[in-house]
Short mmCIF file of C-alpha atoms in Angstrom, two decimals:
data_model
loop_
_atom_site.label_atom_id
_atom_site.label_comp_id
_atom_site.label_asym_id
_atom_site.label_seq_id
_atom_site.Cartn_x
_atom_site.Cartn_y
_atom_site.Cartn_z
CA MET A 1 -59.86 -175.49 58.54
CA PRO A 2 -57.30 -178.10 58.77
CA HIS A 3 -56.38 -179.16 62.38
CA PRO A 4 -53.82 -176.54 63.60
CA PHE A 5 -50.67 -179.02 64.39
CA ARG A 6 -49.13 -182.34 63.21
CA ARG A 7 -49.60 -185.24 65.85
CA LEU A 8 -46.14 -186.28 66.20
CA PRO A 9 -45.15 -190.04 66.42
CA SER A 10 -45.15 -191.34 69.75
CA CYS A 11 -41.34 -192.02 70.71
CA ALA A 12 -40.77 -195.90 71.57
CA SER A 13 -39.17 -196.74 75.03
CA SER A 14 -36.33 -198.15 72.54
CA VAL A 15 -33.06 -197.32 72.73
CA VAL A 16 -33.26 -195.78 68.97
CA ALA A 17 -36.04 -193.95 69.86
CA HIS A 18 -34.45 -192.11 72.91
CA LEU A 19 -31.08 -191.53 71.10
CA LEU A 20 -32.96 -189.95 68.47
CA LEU A 21 -34.37 -187.77 70.63
CA ALA A 22 -31.44 -186.65 72.63
CA LEU A 23 -29.53 -185.62 69.30
CA ARG A 24 -32.71 -183.65 68.01
CA CYS A 25 -32.53 -181.67 71.74
CA CYS A 26 -28.71 -181.54 71.42
CA LEU A 27 -28.87 -180.48 67.62
CA GLY A 28 -31.66 -178.14 67.81
CA ALA A 29 -34.82 -177.78 65.97
CA ASP A 30 -33.03 -175.91 63.23
CA ALA A 31 -31.68 -177.05 60.40
CA PRO A 32 -29.39 -175.48 57.24
CA GLN A 33 -31.34 -173.28 55.28
CA THR A 34 -30.97 -172.21 51.50
CA GLY A 35 -32.16 -170.89 48.54
CA LEU A 36 -35.32 -168.38 48.74
CA ALA A 37 -37.03 -170.62 51.39
CA GLY A 38 -34.15 -170.40 53.76
CA GLN A 39 -33.62 -166.53 52.96
CA LEU A 40 -37.40 -165.71 53.47
CA LEU A 41 -37.33 -167.67 56.85
CA LYS A 42 -33.92 -166.57 57.72
CA ALA A 43 -35.10 -163.00 57.43
CA ALA A 44 -38.13 -163.54 58.74
CA GLU A 45 -36.50 -164.93 62.31
CA VAL A 46 -38.35 -167.84 62.15
CA THR A 47 -37.14 -170.88 63.71
CA GLY A 48 -40.23 -173.46 63.56
CA GLY A 49 -43.75 -173.03 64.02
CA LEU A 50 -46.70 -172.40 61.48
CA VAL A 51 -46.02 -171.05 57.61
CA VAL A 52 -48.66 -170.20 55.38
CA HIS A 53 -47.58 -169.95 51.94
CA VAL A 54 -50.51 -168.04 49.59
CA ASN A 55 -50.29 -169.13 45.87
CA ALA A 56 -48.44 -172.33 46.09
CA GLY A 57 -48.16 -173.06 42.67
CA ASN A 58 -46.04 -175.81 41.57
CA GLY A 59 -45.44 -176.76 45.83
CA HIS A 60 -41.73 -176.42 45.32
CA LEU A 61 -41.65 -173.53 47.89
CA SER A 62 -44.09 -174.74 49.72
CA ALA A 63 -41.88 -177.84 50.54
CA ASP A 64 -38.79 -175.87 50.87
CA LEU A 65 -40.46 -173.86 53.54
CA HIS A 66 -40.85 -176.96 55.54
CA ALA A 67 -36.87 -176.32 57.34
CA SER A 68 -36.81 -178.83 59.93
CA ASP A 69 -39.84 -180.62 62.15
CA ALA A 70 -40.24 -177.82 63.84
CA PHE A 71 -41.63 -176.43 60.91
CA LEU A 72 -46.06 -177.08 59.92
CA VAL A 73 -46.71 -175.65 56.18
CA TYR A 74 -49.90 -174.75 54.44
CA GLY A 75 -49.76 -174.41 50.99
CA LEU A 76 -53.05 -172.43 49.35
CA GLU A 77 -53.59 -172.65 45.65
CA ARG A 78 -56.67 -171.67 43.14
CA GLY A 79 -55.63 -173.31 40.26
CA PRO A 80 -57.19 -177.08 40.39
CA ALA A 81 -54.07 -178.05 38.04
CA ASN A 82 -51.58 -176.35 40.30
CA VAL A 83 -53.09 -178.10 43.15
CA THR A 84 -52.96 -181.37 41.69
CA ALA A 85 -48.55 -180.80 41.01
CA ALA A 86 -48.08 -179.43 44.21
CA ARG A 87 -49.20 -182.43 46.04
CA GLN A 88 -47.27 -184.81 43.83
CA HIS A 89 -44.21 -182.61 44.44
CA VAL A 90 -44.87 -182.61 48.24
CA ARG A 91 -45.57 -186.53 48.45
CA ALA A 92 -42.54 -187.22 46.08
CA ARG A 93 -40.50 -185.67 48.67
CA ARG A 94 -41.88 -187.50 51.55
CA LEU A 95 -43.46 -184.37 53.72
CA TYR A 96 -47.01 -184.62 52.89
CA GLY A 97 -48.53 -183.94 56.20
CA PRO A 98 -45.76 -181.58 57.26
CA VAL A 99 -46.52 -180.12 54.57
CA SER A 100 -49.93 -179.88 53.11
CA ILE A 101 -51.35 -178.24 50.15
CA GLU A 102 -55.06 -176.92 49.95
CA ALA A 103 -57.63 -175.52 47.22
CA TRP A 104 -58.34 -172.03 48.22
CA GLY A 105 -59.79 -169.25 46.20
CA ASP A 106 -61.07 -166.71 48.78
CA THR A 107 -59.25 -163.56 49.77
CA ARG A 108 -60.24 -164.43 53.18
CA LEU A 109 -57.61 -166.49 54.51
CA PRO A 110 -58.71 -169.75 56.69
CA TYR A 111 -56.70 -169.39 59.69
CA ALA A 112 -58.12 -167.92 63.34
CA ASP A 113 -56.72 -164.61 64.24
CA GLY A 114 -53.02 -164.36 65.61
CA LEU A 115 -52.70 -168.41 64.41
CA VAL A 116 -49.30 -168.17 61.77
CA ASN A 117 -45.91 -167.12 62.54
CA ALA A 118 -44.73 -167.04 58.88
CA LEU A 119 -46.53 -165.85 55.90
CA VAL A 120 -45.02 -165.93 52.31
CA MET A 121 -47.23 -164.46 49.19
CA SER A 122 -45.76 -165.33 46.09
CA ARG A 123 -47.22 -163.84 42.84
CA GLY A 124 -50.35 -165.65 41.61
CA ASP A 125 -54.00 -165.36 40.98
CA LEU A 126 -54.68 -165.02 44.68
CA THR A 127 -54.79 -161.48 46.38
CA VAL A 128 -54.87 -161.22 50.39
CA ALA A 129 -55.06 -157.48 51.84
CA ASP A 130 -52.48 -156.45 54.47
CA ASP A 131 -54.93 -156.13 57.06
CA GLU A 132 -56.18 -160.14 56.52
CA ILE A 133 -52.27 -160.99 56.78
CA LEU A 134 -51.90 -158.86 59.92
CA ARG A 135 -55.13 -160.63 61.01
CA VAL A 136 -53.78 -163.86 60.90
CA LEU A 137 -50.59 -163.69 61.75
CA ALA A 138 -49.24 -164.35 65.41
CA PRO A 139 -47.57 -161.63 67.43
CA GLY A 140 -44.49 -161.27 66.58
CA GLY A 141 -44.85 -162.92 63.45
CA HIS A 142 -43.45 -161.60 59.63
CA ALA A 143 -44.69 -161.84 56.00
CA TRP A 144 -42.75 -161.39 53.06
CA VAL A 145 -45.15 -160.49 49.92
CA GLU A 146 -43.75 -161.05 46.41
CA THR A 147 -43.62 -157.58 44.59
CA VAL A 148 -41.85 -159.02 41.41
CA ALA A 149 -42.50 -162.40 39.38
CA ASP A 150 -40.03 -164.68 38.93
CA PRO A 151 -41.30 -167.03 35.62
CA ALA A 152 -38.33 -169.03 35.27
CA GLY A 153 -38.41 -170.69 38.71
CA THR A 154 -34.96 -170.07 39.77
CA THR A 155 -32.91 -169.79 43.37
CA ALA A 156 -32.62 -166.59 44.13
CA THR A 157 -29.87 -164.70 45.21
CA GLU A 158 -29.43 -162.19 48.34
CA ALA A 159 -30.21 -159.67 45.80
CA GLN A 160 -33.41 -161.16 44.48
CA MET A 161 -34.96 -160.19 48.32
CA THR A 162 -35.76 -156.92 46.88
CA ASP A 163 -38.63 -158.34 45.09
CA TRP A 164 -40.35 -159.01 48.20
CA ARG A 165 -42.04 -156.78 50.64
CA ARG A 166 -41.89 -157.32 54.36
CA ILE A 167 -44.90 -156.98 57.09
CA ASP A 168 -44.75 -156.90 60.51
CA LYS A 169 -46.48 -157.77 63.67
CA PRO A 170 -45.47 -155.97 66.13
CA TRP A 171 -45.68 -157.77 70.31
CA PRO A 172 -48.87 -156.35 71.81
CA GLY A 173 -48.07 -154.44 75.02
CA ASP A 174 -51.06 -156.20 76.35
CA ILE A 175 -50.05 -159.98 76.56
CA ASP A 176 -48.07 -161.05 79.58
CA GLU A 177 -45.58 -164.00 80.32
CA TRP A 178 -45.81 -166.90 82.77
CA THR A 179 -41.73 -167.26 83.37
CA HIS A 180 -42.15 -169.09 87.10
CA TYR A 181 -44.84 -171.74 89.09
CA LEU A 182 -46.24 -168.05 90.67
CA HIS A 183 -45.75 -166.11 87.60
CA GLY A 184 -42.45 -164.10 88.57
CA PRO A 185 -39.84 -164.32 90.95
CA ASP A 186 -41.57 -162.54 93.49
CA ASN A 187 -44.50 -165.25 93.98
CA ASN A 188 -47.24 -162.88 93.13
CA ALA A 189 -49.19 -165.24 90.87
CA VAL A 190 -50.90 -162.54 89.16
CA ALA A 191 -50.89 -161.66 85.57
CA GLN A 192 -50.59 -158.14 83.36
CA ASP A 193 -52.21 -159.37 80.69
CA LYS A 194 -55.18 -157.26 79.28
CA ARG A 195 -56.31 -160.10 76.93
CA VAL A 196 -57.20 -162.73 79.37
CA GLY A 197 -60.97 -163.37 79.62
CA PRO A 198 -63.45 -165.78 79.27
CA PRO A 199 -62.80 -168.24 76.41
CA ASN A 200 -65.16 -168.24 73.68
CA ALA A 201 -63.23 -170.08 71.69
CA LEU A 202 -60.82 -173.07 70.94
CA GLN A 203 -57.25 -171.84 69.61
CA TRP A 204 -55.58 -175.21 69.46
CA ASP A 205 -55.42 -178.54 71.36
CA ALA A 206 -52.07 -180.94 72.13
CA PRO A 207 -51.93 -184.34 73.22
CA PRO A 208 -52.37 -186.05 75.81
CA LYS A 209 -56.00 -185.45 76.20
CA PHE A 210 -56.22 -187.55 79.28
CA SER A 211 -53.67 -188.18 82.44
CA ARG A 212 -52.18 -191.22 83.51
CA SER A 213 -54.34 -191.11 86.40
CA HIS A 214 -56.08 -188.94 88.81
CA GLU A 215 -54.87 -191.06 92.08
CA HIS A 216 -51.11 -191.42 91.43
CA ASP A 217 -49.62 -188.49 90.10
CA THR A 218 -49.98 -185.54 87.72
CA SER A 219 -48.89 -186.01 84.30
CA MET A 220 -48.13 -182.19 83.56
CA PRO A 221 -46.23 -181.01 86.79
CA ALA A 222 -44.69 -177.74 85.44
CA MET A 223 -45.58 -175.46 82.69
CA VAL A 224 -44.44 -171.67 81.68
CA THR A 225 -44.64 -169.46 78.88
CA ALA A 226 -42.30 -166.76 77.60
CA GLY A 227 -41.42 -165.11 74.08
CA GLY A 228 -44.42 -166.48 72.00
CA ARG A 229 -43.14 -169.99 73.18
CA VAL A 230 -45.26 -172.51 76.30
CA PHE A 231 -42.88 -175.57 77.49
CA TYR A 232 -43.99 -178.41 80.03
CA VAL A 233 -42.77 -181.73 81.48
CA VAL A 234 -45.22 -184.34 80.64
CA ASP A 235 -45.52 -188.07 80.64
CA GLU A 236 -46.73 -189.38 77.68
CA GLY A 237 -47.51 -192.66 79.19
CA PRO A 238 -50.28 -195.18 78.70
CA PRO A 239 -53.43 -192.75 79.92
CA GLY A 240 -55.58 -194.14 82.18
CA ILE A 241 -53.26 -196.81 83.16
CA THR A 242 -50.67 -196.75 86.35
CA ASP A 243 -49.10 -200.16 86.27
CA GLU A 244 -45.98 -200.43 87.14
CA ARG A 245 -44.84 -202.69 84.27
CA LEU A 246 -45.98 -199.61 81.52
CA ALA A 247 -42.90 -196.97 82.11
CA GLU A 248 -43.39 -193.27 82.48
CA LYS A 249 -42.36 -191.58 79.37
CA TRP A 250 -41.53 -187.87 80.71
CA PHE A 251 -40.44 -185.16 78.03
CA LEU A 252 -39.74 -181.72 78.42
CA ILE A 253 -41.72 -180.23 75.31
CA ALA A 254 -41.64 -176.33 73.55
CA ARG A 255 -45.10 -175.57 71.59
CA ASP A 256 -45.76 -172.09 69.59
CA ALA A 257 -48.12 -170.72 71.87
CA PHE A 258 -50.06 -169.31 69.90
CA ASN A 259 -50.72 -172.07 67.05
CA GLY A 260 -49.65 -175.50 69.23
CA VAL A 261 -47.07 -176.71 66.80
CA GLU A 262 -44.30 -178.91 68.36
CA LEU A 263 -41.16 -177.06 68.04
CA TRP A 264 -38.70 -179.58 69.95
CA ARG A 265 -38.46 -182.33 72.99
CA CYS A 266 -36.21 -183.23 75.50
CA PRO A 267 -36.19 -186.45 77.16
CA ILE A 268 -35.99 -186.62 81.25
CA PRO A 269 -35.38 -190.09 81.53
CA ASP A 270 -34.87 -190.39 85.36
CA TRP A 271 -38.22 -188.26 86.24
CA GLY A 272 -41.36 -190.00 88.17
CA TRP A 273 -42.34 -192.49 91.22
CA ARG A 274 -39.11 -194.37 90.97
CA GLN A 275 -37.06 -191.24 91.93
CA TRP A 276 -39.67 -189.56 93.84
CA ASP A 277 -40.18 -192.01 96.28
CA PRO A 278 -38.73 -195.52 95.86
CA GLU A 279 -40.42 -196.92 98.79
CA ARG A 280 -43.49 -196.27 96.97
CA ALA A 281 -42.53 -197.11 93.62
CA GLY A 282 -42.71 -200.61 93.87
CA GLY A 283 -45.44 -203.21 94.44
CA ASP A 284 -49.27 -203.52 93.45
CA TRP A 285 -49.95 -199.70 91.94
CA ALA A 286 -53.98 -201.42 91.29
CA ALA A 287 -54.20 -201.41 95.59
CA LYS A 288 -52.43 -197.92 95.65
CA ASP A 289 -54.37 -194.62 96.16
CA ASN A 290 -53.89 -191.35 96.79
CA LEU A 291 -50.19 -190.83 95.86
CA ARG A 292 -50.79 -187.81 94.28
CA ILE A 293 -50.98 -185.91 97.77
CA HIS A 294 -47.23 -187.67 98.24
CA LEU A 295 -45.94 -185.83 95.29
CA PRO A 296 -42.97 -183.47 95.67
CA VAL A 297 -44.10 -180.24 96.24
CA THR A 298 -41.32 -178.59 94.34
CA LEU A 299 -41.46 -180.14 90.64
CA ALA A 300 -43.50 -177.22 89.60
CA ARG A 301 -40.27 -174.77 90.77
CA ARG A 302 -37.67 -176.66 88.51
CA LEU A 303 -38.87 -175.08 85.21
CA VAL A 304 -38.27 -171.38 83.85
CA ALA A 305 -38.20 -169.62 80.70
CA THR A 306 -37.37 -166.11 79.25
CA GLU A 307 -37.65 -165.31 75.82
CA SER A 308 -33.95 -166.99 74.61
CA ARG A 309 -33.62 -169.35 77.43
CA VAL A 310 -35.51 -172.47 79.51
CA PHE A 311 -33.63 -173.62 82.69
CA VAL A 312 -34.95 -176.86 83.94
CA THR A 313 -33.79 -180.00 85.55
CA LEU A 314 -33.93 -182.95 83.09
CA GLY A 315 -33.91 -185.43 86.07
CA TYR A 316 -34.86 -185.65 89.47
CA HIS A 317 -31.57 -185.40 90.72
CA ALA A 318 -30.03 -183.70 87.75
CA PRO A 319 -28.28 -180.61 87.58
CA VAL A 320 -29.99 -177.40 85.88
CA SER A 321 -29.62 -177.57 82.33
CA VAL A 322 -29.67 -174.35 80.16
CA ILE A 323 -31.32 -174.83 77.31
CA ASP A 324 -31.95 -172.62 74.05
CA ALA A 325 -35.33 -171.93 73.97
CA SER A 326 -35.88 -171.53 70.13
CA THR A 327 -34.07 -175.00 69.18
CA GLY A 328 -34.12 -177.05 72.20
CA THR A 329 -29.93 -177.03 72.25
CA VAL A 330 -28.76 -177.75 75.77
CA LEU A 331 -26.12 -174.86 75.95
CA ARG A 332 -24.50 -175.82 79.66
CA THR A 333 -25.53 -177.15 83.43
CA CYS A 334 -24.97 -175.29 86.13
CA ALA A 335 -21.82 -176.18 88.47
CA ARG A 336 -22.75 -177.95 92.21
CA SER A 337 -26.15 -177.38 90.78
CA THR A 338 -27.08 -181.43 91.17
CA GLY A 339 -30.11 -181.64 93.68
CA THR A 340 -31.61 -178.45 92.69
CA GLN A 341 -35.28 -178.27 93.66
CA GLU A 342 -36.29 -174.51 93.28
CA ILE A 343 -35.35 -172.39 90.06
CA LEU A 344 -35.88 -168.23 90.28
CA PHE A 345 -34.69 -166.03 87.87
CA ALA A 346 -33.95 -162.85 88.64
CA GLY A 347 -31.75 -159.71 87.53
CA GLY A 348 -30.11 -161.49 84.91
CA ARG A 349 -29.02 -164.71 87.79
CA LEU A 350 -30.65 -168.05 88.42
CA LEU A 351 -31.33 -168.54 91.93
CA LEU A 352 -31.16 -172.58 92.75
CA VAL A 353 -32.12 -174.12 96.24
CA ALA A 354 -30.03 -177.47 96.26
CA ARG A 355 -30.74 -179.85 98.35
CA THR A 356 -29.11 -183.43 99.42
CA SER A 357 -28.82 -185.59 102.25
CA ASP A 358 -26.33 -183.87 104.25
CA ARG A 359 -26.76 -180.16 103.36
CA GLN A 360 -29.37 -177.77 102.04
CA ASP A 361 -27.33 -174.80 99.79
CA LEU A 362 -29.22 -171.38 98.31
CA LEU A 363 -27.18 -171.02 95.42
CA CYS A 364 -26.68 -168.19 92.79
CA SER A 365 -25.11 -168.85 89.60
CA ASP A 366 -23.98 -167.14 86.49
CA PRO A 367 -26.85 -168.43 83.78
CA ASP A 368 -24.39 -167.18 80.90
CA SER A 369 -21.00 -169.19 82.26
CA GLY A 370 -22.86 -172.13 84.63
CA GLU A 371 -20.53 -170.91 87.31
CA VAL A 372 -21.66 -170.08 91.12
CA LEU A 373 -21.37 -166.39 92.00
CA TRP A 374 -21.98 -166.98 95.47
CA GLU A 375 -23.79 -169.78 97.81
CA ARG A 376 -25.22 -169.75 101.21
CA ARG A 377 -26.14 -172.92 103.83
CA ALA A 378 -29.20 -172.65 105.66
CA THR A 379 -28.78 -173.19 109.27
CA GLY A 380 -32.05 -174.71 109.91
CA ALA A 381 -33.78 -175.72 106.49
CA TYR A 382 -35.10 -173.93 103.67
CA ALA A 383 -39.03 -174.32 103.54
CA ASP A 384 -39.91 -175.80 100.13
CA SER A 385 -41.59 -172.95 97.87
CA THR A 386 -40.64 -170.10 99.98
CA LEU A 387 -37.99 -169.00 97.73
CA ALA A 388 -38.56 -165.44 96.40
CA ALA A 389 -36.92 -162.28 94.81
CA SER A 390 -37.36 -158.80 93.77
CA GLY A 391 -35.71 -155.26 93.37
CA GLY A 392 -32.23 -156.56 94.00
CA SER A 393 -32.99 -159.13 97.12
CA VAL A 394 -33.57 -162.34 97.92
CA PHE A 395 -36.13 -163.58 100.64
CA VAL A 396 -36.49 -167.37 101.92
CA CYS A 397 -37.69 -168.89 105.12
CA ASP A 398 -34.84 -170.88 107.06
CA GLY A 399 -36.03 -172.46 109.57
CA ASP A 400 -38.65 -170.85 111.44
CA GLU A 401 -37.38 -167.25 110.16
CA VAL A 402 -37.30 -165.36 107.62
CA VAL A 403 -34.29 -164.00 105.96
CA CYS A 404 -33.28 -161.35 103.47
CA LEU A 405 -30.07 -161.78 100.90
CA GLY A 406 -28.18 -159.19 99.02
CA LEU A 407 -28.84 -160.41 95.22
CA LYS A 408 -25.77 -159.16 94.13
CA ASP A 409 -23.61 -161.03 96.61
CA GLY A 410 -25.64 -162.64 99.15
CA THR A 411 -25.05 -160.40 101.66
CA GLU A 412 -27.14 -161.23 104.69
CA ALA A 413 -29.16 -157.76 105.21
CA TRP A 414 -31.90 -158.84 107.89
CA ARG A 415 -33.40 -161.79 109.30
CA ALA A 416 -37.22 -162.14 111.33
CA PRO A 417 -38.73 -164.58 113.31
CA LEU A 418 -41.91 -166.14 112.10
CA ALA A 419 -45.04 -165.54 114.05
CA ALA A 420 -45.65 -169.30 114.53
CA ARG A 421 -43.39 -172.03 113.76
CA LEU A 422 -43.89 -173.80 110.93
CA ARG A 423 -45.66 -177.80 110.65
CA SER A 424 -42.93 -180.38 110.38
CA LYS A 425 -45.52 -181.44 107.60
CA HIS A 426 -48.41 -179.71 106.31
CA TRP A 427 -50.48 -181.38 103.95
CA LEU A 428 -48.83 -181.57 100.79
CA TYR A 429 -46.77 -178.05 101.44
CA PRO A 430 -45.56 -175.69 104.47
CA ASP A 431 -47.76 -173.69 105.76
CA ILE A 432 -46.54 -170.37 104.77
CA SER A 433 -46.32 -168.36 101.84
CA LEU A 434 -43.68 -165.16 100.71
CA VAL A 435 -44.64 -163.10 98.35
CA ALA A 436 -42.51 -159.88 97.33
CA ASN A 437 -44.58 -156.90 95.69
CA ASP A 438 -43.31 -153.20 95.65
CA GLY A 439 -40.94 -152.85 98.19
CA VAL A 440 -43.09 -154.78 100.88
CA LEU A 441 -42.66 -158.89 101.69
CA LEU A 442 -45.63 -160.55 102.84
CA VAL A 443 -45.24 -163.26 104.90
CA LEU A 444 -48.68 -165.64 104.97
CA GLN A 445 -49.15 -168.28 107.70
CA GLN A 446 -52.07 -169.65 108.95
CA LYS A 447 -52.50 -167.55 111.39
CA THR A 448 -51.25 -164.71 110.66
CA LEU A 449 -50.33 -162.19 107.86
CA GLU A 450 -47.46 -159.85 108.61
CA ALA A 451 -46.14 -157.16 105.89
CA ARG A 452 -42.36 -156.25 106.13
CA ALA A 453 -40.68 -153.72 105.01
CA ALA A 454 -38.58 -155.40 101.74
CA GLU A 455 -35.27 -153.46 102.73
CA THR A 456 -34.63 -153.50 106.61
CA GLY A 457 -37.48 -156.08 107.82
CA ASP A 458 -39.19 -153.86 109.38
CA LEU A 459 -42.76 -154.94 110.67
CA LEU A 460 -45.34 -152.66 108.61
CA TRP A 461 -48.37 -154.39 109.70
CA SER A 462 -50.45 -157.35 110.38
CA ALA A 463 -53.55 -158.93 109.84
CA PRO A 464 -55.32 -162.28 110.39
CA GLY A 465 -53.68 -165.26 108.60
CA GLY A 466 -54.85 -167.32 105.40
CA ASP A 467 -55.66 -170.44 104.66
CA GLY A 468 -55.37 -172.40 100.87
CA TYR A 469 -57.64 -172.04 98.13
CA GLY A 470 -57.81 -175.89 97.08
CA PHE A 471 -57.40 -179.11 98.62
CA ARG A 472 -54.02 -179.44 100.55
CA LEU A 473 -52.66 -176.29 99.33
CA PRO A 474 -50.58 -173.57 100.94
CA PRO A 475 -52.18 -170.10 102.26
CA GLU A 476 -52.11 -167.77 99.03
CA ALA A 477 -51.72 -163.87 99.10
CA TYR A 478 -51.97 -161.68 95.59
CA VAL A 479 -50.79 -157.84 95.49
CA ILE A 480 -53.35 -156.29 93.18
CA ASP A 481 -53.15 -152.65 92.60
CA GLY A 482 -51.86 -151.54 95.87
CA SER A 483 -54.53 -154.38 97.41
CA VAL A 484 -53.72 -157.74 98.99
CA PHE A 485 -56.17 -160.28 98.61
CA TYR A 486 -56.37 -163.56 100.34
CA PHE A 487 -58.63 -166.13 101.70
CA HIS A 488 -59.42 -166.11 105.24
CA ARG A 489 -61.86 -168.26 106.66
CA PRO A 490 -62.84 -167.13 110.18
CA LYS A 491 -63.23 -169.60 112.97
CA PRO A 492 -67.05 -170.78 113.99
CA LYS A 493 -67.73 -169.14 117.01
#
């Protein structure tokens, strides 16, 4: 089958390229949709992704279905003469690539299961059964099947939409989302997805195939998924090359999670070693190694997504931006959020840990207005990657204490001392993890695991502590069906 996504041209580091990318990010991926194609896409609630047109005919409707750069359109046609005419029309429209026409006469469609966002089947020689249409539709996808042919080929009116039958593929209840770095705001990195299993096929792939370097930085420090889309921060600089003279090219990119079609992208100009650690950024990079263990530990916690919005810092020192998840349009920035290093979305509110040279604040913001609802300044220092929220409560490690605040107004409910003082630097991460689940807060350190009542802070039980699973990682705990799983390495006797 044809490659399930198009490789978009690489964006040069020129001013013009960045202006165009910024314009696309600000304006979004949508384009005005008129005529029959616009009505079909609007009725199918599709703003981008993979669209299949069965019985493409002369290719006019197939080309019209390419409403913006966020669409990839395949036209299938049985008649050789029509295939030739359709390809000529698409070329004349300068759309070939994003729109392609394939000769096809089989009633089984040439697509993997759950790949297509929208399918349009005009009247013609090729008839596809509803079960086959549902097979190729992605969850939440829609199909329109023409029931009355329009031999004149005139532009449809609203009244003519009655000549089309709609097929919907509902979103299944056994697919989960991964909206935060550790799945959700509770830091319990356990998915509720029942379809995940050992891979047996490749659904899609997308560039880059290789990262910049193993020793210097990670090319993809953050990735989340929500609403059938995957969002990630990536460096598209030259792979395998870390020369300081070849600048990084950082973007926030959105792709359809089921077929990999790029939906939109936003440039992130102020990101990378020059901002993370200016002292390490200069000099001869060829003589440097192990820079990967000096990365800021909160990079992955700067990106959060919901079905309709994305929350991210579009720069290392930038404020939090609220972005439309379907178009990439920047809706607003959150007030007083400059210096934000961690983002959570819980109970319809944003929780932000913002750090500047002289203060550390925990902010609760309204994502609809960007205004601050309440704030709490750290009495000590907020430990990296310890912010968690569950059941209307917010938890964070402040100095050598665990603090519980009310999500509604930030009122302190309780605070409790840690079993052991935090090290000033524990490899990459602080030697502590907080996990909130089902009314219990787990506080995991290297020597002790404590379970506290989330409402009162009372100690429920304790156990020996745990270590990280990987090189220079914090201790990790997972709650599955009421049981706690963590890695404990007994000391040799």
